[in-house]
PDB file of C-alpha atoms in Angstrom:
ATOM      1  CA  MET A   1     159.252 260.718 174.035  1.00  0.00           C
ATOM      2  CA  ASP A   2     162.170 261.186 171.625  1.00  0.00           C
ATOM      3  CA  GLU A   3     162.843 264.544 170.125  1.00  0.00           C
ATOM      4  CA  THR A   4     162.475 264.655 166.350  1.00  0.00           C
ATOM      5  CA  ALA A   5     163.723 266.514 163.377  1.00  0.00           C
ATOM      6  CA  ILE A   6     162.956 266.879 159.670  1.00  0.00           C
ATOM      7  CA  TYR A   7     165.062 264.941 157.150  1.00  0.00           C
ATOM      8  CA  VAL A   8     164.946 266.327 153.668  1.00  0.00           C
ATOM      9  CA  TYR A   9     165.519 264.078 150.644  1.00  0.00           C
ATOM     10  CA  GLY A  10     164.956 266.570 147.840  1.00  0.00           C
ATOM     11  CA  ILE A  11     162.968 269.463 146.393  1.00  0.00           C
ATOM     12  CA  ALA A  12     160.304 269.461 143.677  1.00  0.00           C
ATOM     13  CA  ARG A  13     157.677 271.750 142.318  1.00  0.00           C
ATOM     14  CA  ASP A  14     154.807 269.424 142.980  1.00  0.00           C
ATOM     15  CA  VAL A  15     154.671 265.900 144.366  1.00  0.00           C
ATOM     16  CA  PRO A  16     151.471 263.982 143.823  1.00  0.00           C
ATOM     17  CA  ALA A  17     150.233 262.022 146.898  1.00  0.00           C
ATOM     18  CA  GLU A  18     150.702 258.627 145.243  1.00  0.00           C
ATOM     19  CA  ALA A  19     154.463 259.387 144.842  1.00  0.00           C
ATOM     20  CA  VAL A  20     155.046 259.056 148.594  1.00  0.00           C
ATOM     21  CA  ALA A  21     152.064 256.897 149.611  1.00  0.00           C
ATOM     22  CA  GLY A  22     153.425 253.940 151.552  1.00  0.00           C
ATOM     23  CA  VAL A  23     157.077 254.932 150.922  1.00  0.00           C
ATOM     24  CA  ARG A  24     159.506 254.367 153.844  1.00  0.00           C
ATOM     25  CA  GLY A  25     162.750 256.308 153.992  1.00  0.00           C
ATOM     26  CA  VAL A  26     165.674 256.516 156.306  1.00  0.00           C
ATOM     27  CA  ALA A  27     165.383 254.537 159.554  1.00  0.00           C
ATOM     28  CA  GLY A  28     162.082 253.157 158.081  1.00  0.00           C
ATOM     29  CA  ALA A  29     160.334 256.520 158.616  1.00  0.00           C
ATOM     30  CA  PRO A  30     157.259 257.396 156.435  1.00  0.00           C
ATOM     31  CA  VAL A  31     157.729 259.904 153.730  1.00  0.00           C
ATOM     32  CA  ALA A  32     155.702 263.137 153.545  1.00  0.00           C
ATOM     33  CA  THR A  33     155.951 266.512 151.929  1.00  0.00           C
ATOM     34  CA  LEU A  34     156.225 270.162 153.049  1.00  0.00           C
ATOM     35  CA  ASP A  35     155.240 273.028 150.888  1.00  0.00           C
ATOM     36  CA  ALA A  36     156.556 276.725 150.753  1.00  0.00           C
ATOM     37  CA  GLU A  37     156.604 279.371 148.015  1.00  0.00           C
ATOM     38  CA  GLY A  38     155.620 277.011 145.272  1.00  0.00           C
ATOM     39  CA  LEU A  39     158.250 274.360 146.193  1.00  0.00           C
ATOM     40  CA  THR A  40     157.786 271.007 147.810  1.00  0.00           C
ATOM     41  CA  ALA A  41     160.270 269.330 150.098  1.00  0.00           C
ATOM     42  CA  VAL A  42     160.156 265.531 150.386  1.00  0.00           C
ATOM     43  CA  VAL A  43     160.768 264.749 154.009  1.00  0.00           C
ATOM     44  CA  SER A  44     160.618 262.185 156.836  1.00  0.00           C
ATOM     45  CA  ARG A  45     160.375 262.844 160.617  1.00  0.00           C
ATOM     46  CA  VAL A  46     163.386 261.236 162.300  1.00  0.00           C
ATOM     47  CA  SER A  47     164.802 260.880 165.824  1.00  0.00           C
ATOM     48  CA  LEU A  48     167.380 263.307 166.950  1.00  0.00           C
ATOM     49  CA  ALA A  49     168.870 260.344 168.865  1.00  0.00           C
ATOM     50  CA  GLU A  50     169.974 259.021 165.499  1.00  0.00           C
ATOM     51  CA  PHE A  51     170.100 262.115 163.272  1.00  0.00           C
ATOM     52  CA  GLY A  52     171.056 264.946 165.538  1.00  0.00           C
ATOM     53  CA  GLU A  53     174.440 266.679 165.049  1.00  0.00           C
ATOM     54  CA  ASP A  54     176.385 264.581 167.521  1.00  0.00           C
ATOM     55  CA  ALA A  55     174.663 261.295 166.575  1.00  0.00           C
ATOM     56  CA  LEU A  56     175.256 261.952 162.836  1.00  0.00           C
ATOM     57  CA  ARG A  57     178.990 262.534 163.509  1.00  0.00           C
ATOM     58  CA  ARG A  58     179.182 259.075 165.085  1.00  0.00           C
ATOM     59  CA  ASN A  59     176.916 257.242 162.672  1.00  0.00           C
ATOM     60  CA  LEU A  60     178.611 258.561 159.536  1.00  0.00           C
ATOM     61  CA  GLU A  61     181.716 256.693 160.671  1.00  0.00           C
ATOM     62  CA  HIS A  62     179.836 253.278 160.636  1.00  0.00           C
ATOM     63  CA  LEU A  63     179.772 251.937 157.140  1.00  0.00           C
ATOM     64  CA  ASP A  64     176.802 249.667 157.672  1.00  0.00           C
ATOM     65  CA  TRP A  65     174.676 252.590 158.928  1.00  0.00           C
ATOM     66  CA  LEU A  66     175.944 254.768 156.174  1.00  0.00           C
ATOM     67  CA  GLU A  67     175.137 252.269 153.444  1.00  0.00           C
ATOM     68  CA  ALA A  68     171.636 251.563 154.806  1.00  0.00           C
ATOM     69  CA  THR A  69     170.920 255.253 155.164  1.00  0.00           C
ATOM     70  CA  ALA A  70     172.261 256.121 151.643  1.00  0.00           C
ATOM     71  CA  ARG A  71     170.184 253.305 150.098  1.00  0.00           C
ATOM     72  CA  ALA A  72     166.990 254.468 151.832  1.00  0.00           C
ATOM     73  CA  HIS A  73     167.684 258.050 150.796  1.00  0.00           C
ATOM     74  CA  ASP A  74     168.271 257.052 147.127  1.00  0.00           C
ATOM     75  CA  ALA A  75     165.157 254.903 147.113  1.00  0.00           C
ATOM     76  CA  VAL A  76     163.007 257.762 148.156  1.00  0.00           C
ATOM     77  CA  VAL A  77     164.431 260.102 145.508  1.00  0.00           C
ATOM     78  CA  ASP A  78     163.918 257.316 142.850  1.00  0.00           C
ATOM     79  CA  ALA A  79     160.297 256.802 143.896  1.00  0.00           C
ATOM     80  CA  VAL A  80     159.503 260.469 143.632  1.00  0.00           C
ATOM     81  CA  ALA A  81     161.419 260.848 140.280  1.00  0.00           C
ATOM     82  CA  GLU A  82     159.074 258.338 138.759  1.00  0.00           C
ATOM     83  CA  HIS A  83     156.343 260.976 139.163  1.00  0.00           C
ATOM     84  CA  GLY A  84     158.229 264.101 138.229  1.00  0.00           C
ATOM     85  CA  VAL A  85     161.430 266.170 138.546  1.00  0.00           C
ATOM     86  CA  ILE A  86     163.174 266.267 141.948  1.00  0.00           C
ATOM     87  CA  VAL A  87     166.336 268.066 142.992  1.00  0.00           C
ATOM     88  CA  PRO A  88     168.055 265.499 145.229  1.00  0.00           C
ATOM     89  CA  LEU A  89     169.881 266.727 148.270  1.00  0.00           C
ATOM     90  CA  GLY A  90     172.870 265.330 149.946  1.00  0.00           C
ATOM     91  CA  LEU A  91     172.722 262.603 152.559  1.00  0.00           C
ATOM     92  CA  ALA A  92     171.719 263.663 156.071  1.00  0.00           C
ATOM     93  CA  THR A  93     170.050 267.030 155.274  1.00  0.00           C
ATOM     94  CA  VAL A  94     168.277 267.627 158.574  1.00  0.00           C
ATOM     95  CA  TYR A  95     166.283 270.479 160.131  1.00  0.00           C
ATOM     96  CA  ARG A  96     165.148 270.853 163.761  1.00  0.00           C
ATOM     97  CA  SER A  97     161.556 271.623 162.758  1.00  0.00           C
ATOM     98  CA  GLU A  98     159.066 271.920 159.943  1.00  0.00           C
ATOM     99  CA  ASP A  99     159.160 275.733 160.267  1.00  0.00           C
ATOM    100  CA  ARG A 100     162.935 275.816 159.821  1.00  0.00           C
ATOM    101  CA  ALA A 101     162.749 273.464 156.825  1.00  0.00           C
ATOM    102  CA  ARG A 102     160.130 275.806 155.261  1.00  0.00           C
ATOM    103  CA  GLY A 103     162.213 278.789 156.085  1.00  0.00           C
ATOM    104  CA  ALA A 104     165.127 277.205 154.229  1.00  0.00           C
ATOM    105  CA  LEU A 105     162.857 276.611 151.183  1.00  0.00           C
ATOM    106  CA  ARG A 106     161.970 280.241 151.169  1.00  0.00           C
ATOM    107  CA  GLU A 107     165.582 281.436 151.539  1.00  0.00           C
ATOM    108  CA  ARG A 108     166.850 279.267 148.798  1.00  0.00           C
ATOM    109  CA  HIS A 109     163.823 279.386 146.521  1.00  0.00           C
ATOM    110  CA  ASP A 110     165.571 280.977 143.606  1.00  0.00           C
ATOM    111  CA  GLU A 111     168.507 278.608 143.768  1.00  0.00           C
ATOM    112  CA  PHE A 112     166.224 275.523 143.714  1.00  0.00           C
ATOM    113  CA  ALA A 113     164.074 276.962 141.027  1.00  0.00           C
ATOM    114  CA  ARG A 114     167.111 277.301 138.824  1.00  0.00           C
ATOM    115  CA  ALA A 115     168.188 273.796 139.664  1.00  0.00           C
ATOM    116  CA  LEU A 116     164.743 272.412 138.744  1.00  0.00           C
ATOM    117  CA  GLY A 117     165.068 274.253 135.385  1.00  0.00           C
ATOM    118  CA  ARG A 118     168.564 272.915 134.901  1.00  0.00           C
ATOM    119  CA  ILE A 119     167.674 269.234 135.362  1.00  0.00           C
ATOM    120  CA  THR A 120     164.218 269.053 133.848  1.00  0.00           C
ATOM    121  CA  GLY A 121     164.232 266.583 130.921  1.00  0.00           C
ATOM    122  CA  ARG A 122     167.842 265.570 131.732  1.00  0.00           C
ATOM    123  CA  THR A 123     169.558 262.717 133.520  1.00  0.00           C
ATOM    124  CA  GLU A 124     172.951 262.210 135.062  1.00  0.00           C
ATOM    125  CA  TRP A 125     175.376 259.671 133.618  1.00  0.00           C
ATOM    126  CA  GLY A 126     178.695 258.761 135.151  1.00  0.00           C
ATOM    127  CA  VAL A 127     181.898 257.972 133.166  1.00  0.00           C
ATOM    128  CA  LYS A 128     185.135 256.610 134.701  1.00  0.00           C
ATOM    129  CA  MET A 129     188.234 256.036 132.587  1.00  0.00           C
ATOM    130  CA  TYR A 130     191.001 253.640 133.865  1.00  0.00           C
ATOM    131  CA  ALA A 131     194.370 253.039 132.345  1.00  0.00           C
ATOM    132  CA  ASP A 132     196.735 250.095 132.734  1.00  0.00           C
ATOM    133  CA  LEU A 133     200.152 251.796 132.466  1.00  0.00           C
ATOM    134  CA  ALA A 134     202.129 248.619 132.802  1.00  0.00           C
ATOM    135  CA  GLU A 135     200.421 247.035 129.870  1.00  0.00           C
ATOM    136  CA  ALA A 136     200.826 250.123 127.756  1.00  0.00           C
ATOM    137  CA  ALA A 137     204.521 250.411 128.497  1.00  0.00           C
ATOM    138  CA  SER A 138     205.132 246.671 127.997  1.00  0.00           C
ATOM    139  CA  ARG A 139     203.545 246.983 124.534  1.00  0.00           C
ATOM    140  CA  GLU A 140     205.738 249.910 123.494  1.00  0.00           C
ATOM    141  CA  ALA A 141     209.007 249.044 125.210  1.00  0.00           C
ATOM    142  CA  ALA A 142     211.882 248.583 122.786  1.00  0.00           C
ATOM    143  CA  PRO A 143     214.342 245.675 123.245  1.00  0.00           C
ATOM    144  CA  ALA A 144     217.971 246.331 124.078  1.00  0.00           C
ATOM    145  CA  PRO A 145     220.575 245.928 121.311  1.00  0.00           C
ATOM    146  CA  ALA A 146     221.799 242.367 120.899  1.00  0.00           C
ATOM    147  CA  ASP A 147     225.445 243.282 121.481  1.00  0.00           C
ATOM    148  CA  ALA A 148     224.878 245.182 124.730  1.00  0.00           C
ATOM    149  CA  ARG A 149     226.631 243.932 127.875  1.00  0.00           C
ATOM    150  CA  PRO A 150     224.282 242.720 130.730  1.00  0.00           C
ATOM    151  CA  GLY A 151     224.755 245.759 132.962  1.00  0.00           C
ATOM    152  CA  THR A 152     224.459 248.175 130.026  1.00  0.00           C
ATOM    153  CA  ALA A 153     221.437 246.287 128.765  1.00  0.00           C
ATOM    154  CA  TYR A 154     219.722 246.646 132.064  1.00  0.00           C
ATOM    155  CA  LEU A 155     220.419 250.391 132.361  1.00  0.00           C
ATOM    156  CA  ARG A 156     219.169 250.887 128.808  1.00  0.00           C
ATOM    157  CA  ARG A 157     216.009 248.952 129.481  1.00  0.00           C
ATOM    158  CA  ARG A 158     215.293 250.922 132.697  1.00  0.00           C
ATOM    159  CA  SER A 159     215.886 254.251 130.858  1.00  0.00           C
ATOM    160  CA  ALA A 160     213.743 253.170 128.031  1.00  0.00           C
ATOM    161  CA  GLN A 161     211.032 251.953 130.410  1.00  0.00           C
ATOM    162  CA  ARG A 162     210.937 255.315 132.233  1.00  0.00           C
ATOM    163  CA  HIS A 163     210.746 257.167 128.981  1.00  0.00           C
ATOM    164  CA  ASP A 164     207.995 254.831 127.701  1.00  0.00           C
ATOM    165  CA  GLU A 165     205.959 255.260 130.857  1.00  0.00           C
ATOM    166  CA  GLU A 166     206.254 259.045 130.855  1.00  0.00           C
ATOM    167  CA  GLU A 167     205.328 259.159 127.162  1.00  0.00           C
ATOM    168  CA  THR A 168     202.455 256.765 127.653  1.00  0.00           C
ATOM    169  CA  ARG A 169     201.164 258.824 130.591  1.00  0.00           C
ATOM    170  CA  ARG A 170     201.165 261.970 128.443  1.00  0.00           C
ATOM    171  CA  GLU A 171     199.407 260.188 125.546  1.00  0.00           C
ATOM    172  CA  ILE A 172     196.757 258.746 127.899  1.00  0.00           C
ATOM    173  CA  LEU A 173     196.078 262.107 129.557  1.00  0.00           C
ATOM    174  CA  THR A 174     195.668 263.703 126.108  1.00  0.00           C
ATOM    175  CA  LEU A 175     193.352 260.978 125.106  1.00  0.00           C
ATOM    176  CA  ALA A 176     191.260 261.332 128.256  1.00  0.00           C
ATOM    177  CA  GLY A 177     190.909 264.951 127.442  1.00  0.00           C
ATOM    178  CA  ARG A 178     189.611 264.116 123.979  1.00  0.00           C
ATOM    179  CA  VAL A 179     187.201 261.625 125.429  1.00  0.00           C
ATOM    180  CA  ASP A 180     185.864 264.317 127.799  1.00  0.00           C
ATOM    181  CA  ASP A 181     185.552 266.839 125.012  1.00  0.00           C
ATOM    182  CA  GLU A 182     183.561 264.400 122.867  1.00  0.00           C
ATOM    183  CA  LEU A 183     181.186 263.636 125.736  1.00  0.00           C
ATOM    184  CA  CYS A 184     180.887 267.265 126.664  1.00  0.00           C
ATOM    185  CA  ALA A 185     179.746 268.019 123.055  1.00  0.00           C
ATOM    186  CA  ILE A 186     176.703 265.709 123.643  1.00  0.00           C
ATOM    187  CA  ALA A 187     175.963 266.562 127.279  1.00  0.00           C
ATOM    188  CA  ALA A 188     174.319 269.754 128.552  1.00  0.00           C
ATOM    189  CA  THR A 189     177.012 270.128 131.203  1.00  0.00           C
ATOM    190  CA  ARG A 190     179.582 268.181 133.102  1.00  0.00           C
ATOM    191  CA  ARG A 191     181.071 268.005 136.575  1.00  0.00           C
ATOM    192  CA  LEU A 192     184.447 266.493 137.296  1.00  0.00           C
ATOM    193  CA  HIS A 193     184.971 264.513 140.504  1.00  0.00           C
ATOM    194  CA  ARG A 194     188.160 263.531 142.202  1.00  0.00           C
ATOM    195  CA  PRO A 195     189.605 260.141 141.170  1.00  0.00           C
ATOM    196  CA  GLN A 196     188.726 257.449 143.610  1.00  0.00           C
ATOM    197  CA  ASP A 197     191.203 255.458 145.671  1.00  0.00           C
ATOM    198  CA  PRO A 198     191.600 251.977 144.225  1.00  0.00           C
ATOM    199  CA  GLN A 199     191.104 250.488 147.621  1.00  0.00           C
ATOM    200  CA  LEU A 200     187.716 252.136 147.886  1.00  0.00           C
ATOM    201  CA  SER A 201     186.512 251.614 144.274  1.00  0.00           C
ATOM    202  CA  GLY A 202     187.876 248.018 144.090  1.00  0.00           C
ATOM    203  CA  GLU A 203     189.033 248.776 140.506  1.00  0.00           C
ATOM    204  CA  ARG A 204     192.455 248.094 139.075  1.00  0.00           C
ATOM    205  CA  GLY A 205     194.368 250.604 137.105  1.00  0.00           C
ATOM    206  CA  TRP A 206     194.983 254.387 137.146  1.00  0.00           C
ATOM    207  CA  MET A 207     191.678 256.364 137.209  1.00  0.00           C
ATOM    208  CA  ILE A 208     192.236 259.283 134.920  1.00  0.00           C
ATOM    209  CA  LEU A 209     188.671 260.461 134.499  1.00  0.00           C
ATOM    210  CA  ASN A 210     185.856 260.650 136.961  1.00  0.00           C
ATOM    211  CA  ALA A 211     183.072 262.690 135.629  1.00  0.00           C
ATOM    212  CA  ALA A 212     179.287 263.180 135.741  1.00  0.00           C
ATOM    213  CA  TYR A 213     177.446 264.389 132.600  1.00  0.00           C
ATOM    214  CA  LEU A 214     173.991 265.881 132.549  1.00  0.00           C
ATOM    215  CA  VAL A 215     172.474 264.624 129.295  1.00  0.00           C
ATOM    216  CA  ASP A 216     169.185 265.656 127.659  1.00  0.00           C
ATOM    217  CA  ASP A 217     166.945 262.463 127.772  1.00  0.00           C
ATOM    218  CA  GLU A 218     166.495 262.700 124.019  1.00  0.00           C
ATOM    219  CA  ARG A 219     170.306 262.414 123.507  1.00  0.00           C
ATOM    220  CA  ALA A 220     170.926 259.546 126.029  1.00  0.00           C
ATOM    221  CA  GLU A 221     171.256 256.978 123.238  1.00  0.00           C
ATOM    222  CA  ASP A 222     173.821 259.232 121.455  1.00  0.00           C
ATOM    223  CA  PHE A 223     175.786 259.493 124.710  1.00  0.00           C
ATOM    224  CA  ARG A 224     175.830 255.782 125.333  1.00  0.00           C
ATOM    225  CA  THR A 225     176.892 255.052 121.747  1.00  0.00           C
ATOM    226  CA  ALA A 226     179.737 257.583 122.059  1.00  0.00           C
ATOM    227  CA  VAL A 227     180.963 255.933 125.289  1.00  0.00           C
ATOM    228  CA  ALA A 228     180.938 252.507 123.674  1.00  0.00           C
ATOM    229  CA  ARG A 229     182.888 253.797 120.700  1.00  0.00           C
ATOM    230  CA  LEU A 230     185.449 255.654 122.710  1.00  0.00           C
ATOM    231  CA  ALA A 231     185.963 252.565 124.953  1.00  0.00           C
ATOM    232  CA  GLY A 232     187.594 250.786 122.073  1.00  0.00           C
ATOM    233  CA  THR A 233     190.261 253.451 121.416  1.00  0.00           C
ATOM    234  CA  ARG A 234     193.170 251.660 123.050  1.00  0.00           C
ATOM    235  CA  PRO A 235     193.350 248.218 124.643  1.00  0.00           C
ATOM    236  CA  GLU A 236     194.962 249.442 127.916  1.00  0.00           C
ATOM    237  CA  LEU A 237     192.171 251.912 128.423  1.00  0.00           C
ATOM    238  CA  ARG A 238     188.785 251.043 129.949  1.00  0.00           C
ATOM    239  CA  LEU A 239     185.691 253.240 130.216  1.00  0.00           C
ATOM    240  CA  GLN A 240     182.969 252.483 132.729  1.00  0.00           C
ATOM    241  CA  LEU A 241     179.475 254.007 132.121  1.00  0.00           C
ATOM    242  CA  THR A 242     176.984 254.156 135.019  1.00  0.00           C
ATOM    243  CA  GLY A 243     173.432 255.487 135.068  1.00  0.00           C
ATOM    244  CA  PRO A 244     170.954 256.901 134.435  1.00  0.00           C
ATOM    245  CA  TRP A 245     171.021 258.519 137.911  1.00  0.00           C
ATOM    246  CA  ALA A 246     169.117 261.199 139.687  1.00  0.00           C
ATOM    247  CA  PRO A 247     171.178 264.356 139.099  1.00  0.00           C
ATOM    248  CA  TYR A 248     172.898 264.632 142.500  1.00  0.00           C
ATOM    249  CA  SER A 249     175.996 266.180 140.824  1.00  0.00           C
ATOM    250  CA  PHE A 250     173.910 269.067 139.346  1.00  0.00           C
ATOM    251  CA  ALA A 251     171.316 269.395 142.164  1.00  0.00           C
ATOM    252  CA  ALA A 252     172.381 272.828 143.463  1.00  0.00           C
ATOM    253  CA  GLU A 253     174.942 275.510 142.832  1.00  0.00           C
ATOM    254  CA  GLU A 254     176.391 274.678 146.219  1.00  0.00           C
ATOM    255  CA  GLU A 255     175.588 272.189 148.956  1.00  0.00           C
ATOM    256  CA  ALA A 256     174.655 274.679 151.669  1.00  0.00           C
ATOM    257  CA  TRP A 257     171.923 272.710 153.397  1.00  0.00           C
ATOM    258  CA  THR A 258     172.961 272.097 156.994  1.00  0.00           C
ATOM    259  CA  GLU A 259     171.241 271.318 160.224  1.00  0.00           C
ATOM    260  CA  TYR A 260     170.093 274.488 162.107  1.00  0.00           C
TER     261      TYR A 260
END
């Protein structure tokens, strides 16, 4: 018989039975709950052959496995979120036993209680900002004087192009800061993420803002309206709004859940 472990999707204060009834999680495992100190962990029992430390190290390198597991993880969080507030945990949070999972709930009770208070009545929205520097520079580039010799004209164009690109980059960074400031004025809080590699994101252009905003649900429409307005600031800039999401970016003060 395979050894098993406890996979944790997220933490809530109370999860009604209907929230997990019939729900299947990672690896098709049934979803259940564990209680401790007034908190409830949403869990599945999984095989160590697939979710043990060594197995995870291998599996996380396989994109198909990673995508399927992430989708299943998110689906469980979304299913529970329809019935109440849940603090979503990171992918592959695994404990060797129910007792150890309950022990972790007790040890981090105050942290998760604060997280639940922080996200109640709020939702995460993602905003990414892209810039097409080539388009911006071409719009602003000045032509060389008509009487310039070919070699001189080329050098002047190259010098002007470098100057225009640098100036455009500074202007765009300043504008990105203003966009972020306006959105922060609406949001309860914000987390900045690293810009994504274009090869991974599949997006063209320079990503100059990759942020998650935690927004009061009653201000969600204000936030969406602000993004739409700011998106039309300059033609070479593009804002991408995603969400609403479960508040992964604001789930905990630190991601300290590890297998033990």
